[in-house]
DNA sequence: GTCGCATCCGTAGCCTTGCTACACATGAAG
DNA sequence: CTTCATGTGTAGCAAGGCTACGGATGCGAC
């Protein structure tokens, strides 16, 4: 998969991973790789800056801890982050439905009223 | 919808529109807007360069014609473009499925009642 | 007649955002 | 002691869509 295509959806992915529990950067990368079946194998140079960006935006918060003598920065979702994630999900659904309309619908029905 | 999210999928969209028949730039923009229910309203500064890029890549071909005294450049899908579109569709499915695994179908990490 | 708008094409440069390449530190294994 | 996995981080590049322009014609309005 062209990693480039992630453009604009990375934040949502990060938020979604953190939604399942606090994690540190390295673990987030592994979670992404595991949950995507190996498709998403993002480099640290992508994740760390993104996490800092998210923290500046107040969507995640971090705390340092020492594990086995190593410093870890553990991130967790803030309330604002949770709301942002909900918005991102809605945005993804719309985006995905729209593009899917052109490239082949494999969309789950959007529950018509 | 954040237009920025299109990153990397615009070419596929253009190819998909052209698959339904040859069109000129302006008409492509309108087709995109119409078929997406108004969600996709792309500026000419996005479409024209993209079309030229596609033409350089040999995925579309253009012919000029004059309609009502106005010059029109009409694009049509080439065979290579058709094959590329098939690949883009496959790529979209994979991408969409991958991201969807995180953002799409609500999969609460906990028990589904 | 001429003003404004829709129709039509096109380019330059910006901006966002992910990626590559690099730098640095510690514990465990050989 | 060297090497690898774990762990965090930055600088600068590259890709690609967007903004802001610029130019031209047909047609209805005033």
Coordinates of C-alpha atoms (C1' of nucleotides) in Angstrom, one line a residue:
Chain A
X1 CA 0.0 0.0 0.0
X2 CA 1.3 3.4 -0.9
X3 CA 2.0 4.9 2.5
X4 CA 1.6 8.3 1.0
X5 CA -2.1 7.8 0.8
X6 CA -2.4 8.1 4.5
X7 CA -2.3 11.8 4.1
X8 CA -4.7 13.4 6.5
X9 CA -5.8 10.2 8.1
X10 CA -2.8 9.5 10.3
X11 CA -4.1 11.5 13.2
X12 CA -7.3 9.6 13.3
X13 CA -5.4 6.3 13.2
X14 CA -3.3 7.4 16.1
X15 CA -6.3 8.5 18.1
X16 CA -8.0 5.2 17.4
X17 CA -5.1 3.2 18.7
X18 CA -4.9 5.3 21.8
X19 CA -8.6 4.8 22.3
X20 CA -7.9 1.2 23.3
X21 CA -5.6 2.3 26.0
X22 CA -2.5 4.4 26.6
X23 CA 0.6 3.5 24.8
X24 CA 4.1 4.8 24.1
X25 CA 5.3 5.6 20.6
X26 CA 7.1 2.4 19.9
X27 CA 4.1 0.4 21.0
X28 CA 1.8 2.4 18.9
X29 CA 3.8 1.5 15.8
X30 CA 3.6 -2.1 16.7
X31 CA -0.1 -1.9 17.4
X32 CA -0.7 -0.3 14.0
X33 CA 1.3 -3.0 12.3
X34 CA -0.4 -5.8 14.1
X35 CA -4.0 -4.6 13.7
X36 CA -3.5 -3.9 10.1
X37 CA -2.0 -7.2 9.4
X38 CA 1.4 -5.7 8.5
X39 CA 0.0 -3.3 6.0
X40 CA 0.7 -0.3 8.1
X41 CA 4.4 -0.2 9.0
X42 CA 5.1 3.4 9.8
X43 CA 8.6 4.7 10.6
X44 CA 9.3 6.5 13.8
X45 CA 9.9 9.7 11.9
X46 CA 6.3 9.7 11.0
X47 CA 4.8 8.7 14.4
X48 CA 6.8 10.9 16.8
X49 CA 6.2 14.2 15.1
X50 CA 2.6 13.3 14.7
X51 CA 2.2 12.5 18.4
X52 CA 3.8 15.8 19.3
X53 CA 1.5 17.6 17.0
X54 CA -1.5 15.9 18.5
X55 CA -0.3 16.8 22.0
X56 CA 0.2 20.4 21.0
X57 CA -3.4 20.3 19.8
X58 CA -4.5 18.9 23.1
X59 CA -5.9 15.7 21.7
X60 CA -3.5 13.5 23.6
X61 CA -1.4 13.9 26.8
X62 CA 1.8 12.3 27.7
X63 CA 3.6 11.2 30.8
X64 CA 7.1 10.0 31.2
X65 CA 7.9 6.8 33.0
X66 CA 11.0 4.6 33.4
X67 CA 10.7 1.0 32.4
X68 CA 13.8 -1.2 32.7
X69 CA 15.9 1.9 33.0
X70 CA 14.5 3.3 29.7
X71 CA 12.5 6.4 29.4
X72 CA 9.2 6.1 27.9
X73 CA 6.7 8.7 27.0
X74 CA 3.2 7.2 27.3
X75 CA 0.4 8.9 25.5
X76 CA -3.3 8.8 26.4
X77 CA -6.4 10.2 24.8
X78 CA -7.8 13.4 26.3
X79 CA -11.4 14.2 26.3
X80 CA -10.9 16.6 23.5
X81 CA -9.1 13.7 21.7
X82 CA -12.1 11.5 22.2
X83 CA -14.4 14.1 20.6
X84 CA -11.9 14.6 17.8
X85 CA -11.8 10.9 17.2
X86 CA -15.6 10.8 16.9
X87 CA -15.4 13.6 14.3
X88 CA -12.6 11.8 12.5
X89 CA -14.7 8.7 12.3
X90 CA -17.6 10.6 10.9
X91 CA -15.3 12.3 8.5
X92 CA -13.8 9.0 7.4
X93 CA -17.2 7.5 6.8
X94 CA -18.2 10.4 4.6
X95 CA -14.8 10.4 2.8
X96 CA -14.9 6.7 2.3
X97 CA -18.5 6.7 1.1
X98 CA -17.8 9.5 -1.4
X99 CA -14.6 8.0 -2.9
X100 CA -16.2 4.6 -2.8
X101 CA -19.0 5.9 -4.9
X102 CA -16.5 6.3 -7.7
X103 CA -14.1 3.5 -7.1
X104 CA -16.4 0.7 -6.2
X105 CA -18.7 0.4 -3.3
X106 CA -17.5 -1.8 -0.6
X107 CA -19.2 0.4 1.9
X108 CA -21.2 -0.8 4.8
X109 CA -24.8 0.6 4.4
X110 CA -25.1 4.0 6.1
X111 CA -28.4 3.2 7.7
X112 CA -30.9 5.0 5.7
X113 CA -33.6 6.7 7.7
Chain B
X1 CA -15.1 17.3 4.0
X2 CA -11.5 18.2 4.3
X3 CA -10.4 18.3 0.7
X4 CA -6.8 17.7 1.8
X5 CA -7.7 14.1 2.5
X6 CA -7.9 13.4 -1.2
X7 CA -4.2 13.2 -1.3
X8 CA -3.2 10.3 -3.5
X9 CA -6.7 9.4 -4.6
X10 CA -7.5 12.2 -7.0
X11 CA -6.0 10.4 -9.9
X12 CA -8.2 7.5 -9.4
X13 CA -11.2 9.7 -9.1
X14 CA -10.4 11.4 -12.4
X15 CA -9.9 8.1 -14.1
X16 CA -13.2 6.8 -12.7
X17 CA -15.1 9.8 -14.1
X18 CA -13.4 9.4 -17.5
X19 CA -14.3 5.8 -17.5
X20 CA -17.9 6.7 -18.0
X21 CA -17.1 8.7 -21.1
X22 CA -14.8 11.4 -22.4
X23 CA -15.2 14.8 -20.8
X24 CA -13.4 18.1 -20.7
X25 CA -12.0 19.6 -17.5
X26 CA -14.8 21.8 -16.6
X27 CA -17.3 19.0 -17.1
X28 CA -15.2 16.7 -15.0
X29 CA -15.4 19.1 -12.1
X30 CA -19.2 19.2 -12.5
X31 CA -19.4 15.4 -12.7
X32 CA -17.4 15.1 -9.6
X33 CA -19.7 17.5 -7.8
X34 CA -22.9 16.0 -9.1
X35 CA -21.9 12.4 -8.4
X36 CA -20.7 13.1 -4.9
X37 CA -23.8 15.1 -4.0
X38 CA -21.8 18.3 -3.7
X39 CA -19.2 16.9 -1.4
X40 CA -16.4 17.1 -3.9
X41 CA -16.2 20.6 -5.3
X42 CA -12.6 20.8 -6.6
X43 CA -11.0 24.0 -7.9
X44 CA -9.7 24.2 -11.4
X45 CA -6.2 24.6 -10.0
X46 CA -6.5 21.1 -8.7
X47 CA -8.1 19.4 -11.8
X48 CA -6.1 20.9 -14.7
X49 CA -2.6 20.1 -13.4
X50 CA -3.8 16.6 -12.4
X51 CA -5.2 16.0 -15.9
X52 CA -1.9 17.1 -17.5
X53 CA 0.0 14.8 -15.1
X54 CA -2.3 11.9 -16.1
X55 CA -1.7 12.7 -19.7
X56 CA 2.0 12.8 -19.3
X57 CA 1.8 9.4 -17.7
X58 CA -0.2 8.2 -20.7
X59 CA -3.3 7.3 -18.7
X60 CA -5.5 9.7 -20.5
X61 CA -5.3 11.4 -23.9
X62 CA -6.8 14.7 -25.0
X63 CA -8.2 16.3 -28.1
X64 CA -9.1 19.9 -28.7
X65 CA -12.4 20.8 -30.1
X66 CA -14.3 24.0 -30.5
X67 CA -17.8 24.3 -29.0
X68 CA -19.7 27.5 -29.3
X69 CA -16.5 29.3 -30.3
X70 CA -14.9 28.1 -27.1
X71 CA -11.9 25.8 -27.0
X72 CA -12.3 22.6 -25.2
X73 CA -9.8 20.0 -24.3
X74 CA -11.6 16.7 -24.1
X75 CA -9.9 13.9 -22.2
X76 CA -10.5 10.2 -22.6
X77 CA -9.2 7.1 -20.9
X78 CA -6.4 5.2 -22.6
X79 CA -6.0 1.5 -22.3
X80 CA -3.2 2.1 -19.9
X81 CA -5.5 4.3 -18.0
X82 CA -8.1 1.6 -17.8
X83 CA -5.5 -0.8 -16.4
X84 CA -4.3 1.9 -14.0
X85 CA -7.9 2.4 -12.8
X86 CA -8.3 -1.2 -12.1
X87 CA -5.2 -1.1 -10.0
X88 CA -6.4 2.1 -8.2
X89 CA -9.6 0.4 -7.4
X90 CA -7.8 -2.5 -5.8
X91 CA -5.6 -0.1 -4.0
X92 CA -8.5 1.8 -2.7
X93 CA -10.2 -1.3 -1.4
X94 CA -7.1 -2.3 0.5
X95 CA -6.6 1.2 1.8
X96 CA -10.2 1.6 2.7
X97 CA -10.3 -1.8 4.4
X98 CA -7.2 -1.1 6.4
X99 CA -8.2 2.4 7.6
X100 CA -11.7 1.1 8.1
X101 CA -10.5 -1.5 10.5
X102 CA -9.5 1.4 12.8
X103 CA -12.1 4.0 12.0
X104 CA -14.9 2.4 10.0
X105 CA -17.2 -0.2 11.4
X106 CA -17.5 0.6 15.1
X107 CA -15.5 -2.1 16.7
X108 CA -15.5 -1.5 20.4
X109 CA -12.4 -3.1 21.9
X110 CA -14.7 -4.6 24.5
X111 CA -17.6 -7.0 24.4
X112 CA -20.2 -6.5 21.8
X113 CA -23.3 -6.7 23.9
Chain C
dG1 C1' -22.8 49.1 -26.3
dT2 C1' -20.9 47.5 -22.3
dC3 C1' -21.0 45.2 -17.9
dG4 C1' -21.1 41.1 -15.4
dC5 C1' -21.5 36.3 -15.1
dA6 C1' -20.9 31.5 -16.6
dT7 C1' -18.0 28.8 -19.3
dC8 C1' -13.3 27.3 -20.3
dC9 C1' -8.1 26.8 -19.9
dG10 C1' -3.9 27.4 -17.5
dT11 C1' 0.3 28.5 -14.2
dA12 C1' 3.3 30.0 -10.0
dG13 C1' 4.1 29.4 -5.5
dC14 C1' 2.4 28.0 -1.0
dC15 C1' 1.3 24.7 2.6
dT16 C1' 0.5 20.6 4.8
dT17 C1' 2.1 16.3 6.0
dG18 C1' 4.4 11.9 5.7
dC19 C1' 9.1 10.0 4.7
dT20 C1' 14.2 9.4 4.7
dA21 C1' 18.3 9.8 7.1
dC22 C1' 20.4 10.7 11.0
dA23 C1' 21.7 11.0 16.1
dC24 C1' 21.5 9.3 20.8
dA25 C1' 20.8 6.1 25.0
dT26 C1' 20.4 1.5 27.6
dG27 C1' 19.8 -3.5 28.5
dA28 C1' 20.5 -8.1 26.9
dA29 C1' 22.9 -11.5 24.2
dG30 C1' 27.0 -13.3 21.8
Chain D
dC1 C1' 32.9 -5.3 23.4
dT2 C1' 30.0 -5.6 19.7
dT3 C1' 25.5 -6.0 18.0
dC4 C1' 20.7 -5.9 18.2
dA5 C1' 16.2 -4.7 20.1
dT6 C1' 14.0 -1.1 22.5
dG7 C1' 13.0 3.7 22.7
dT8 C1' 12.9 8.9 21.6
dG9 C1' 13.8 12.6 18.7
dT10 C1' 15.1 16.2 14.7
dA11 C1' 16.3 18.2 10.1
dG12 C1' 15.3 18.5 5.6
dC13 C1' 13.1 16.5 1.5
dA14 C1' 9.2 15.3 -1.5
dA15 C1' 4.5 14.8 -3.0
dG16 C1' 0.4 16.7 -4.1
dG17 C1' -3.7 19.5 -3.5
dC18 C1' -5.0 24.6 -2.9
dT19 C1' -4.9 29.7 -3.3
dA20 C1' -4.5 33.4 -6.2
dC21 C1' -3.8 34.7 -10.3
dG22 C1' -4.3 35.6 -15.5
dG23 C1' -6.6 35.2 -20.0
dA24 C1' -10.5 34.5 -23.4
dT25 C1' -15.4 34.1 -25.3
dG26 C1' -20.7 33.9 -25.5
dC27 C1' -24.8 35.7 -23.7
dG28 C1' -28.3 38.0 -21.1
dA29 C1' -29.0 42.3 -18.5
dC30 C1' -29.1 47.3 -18.2

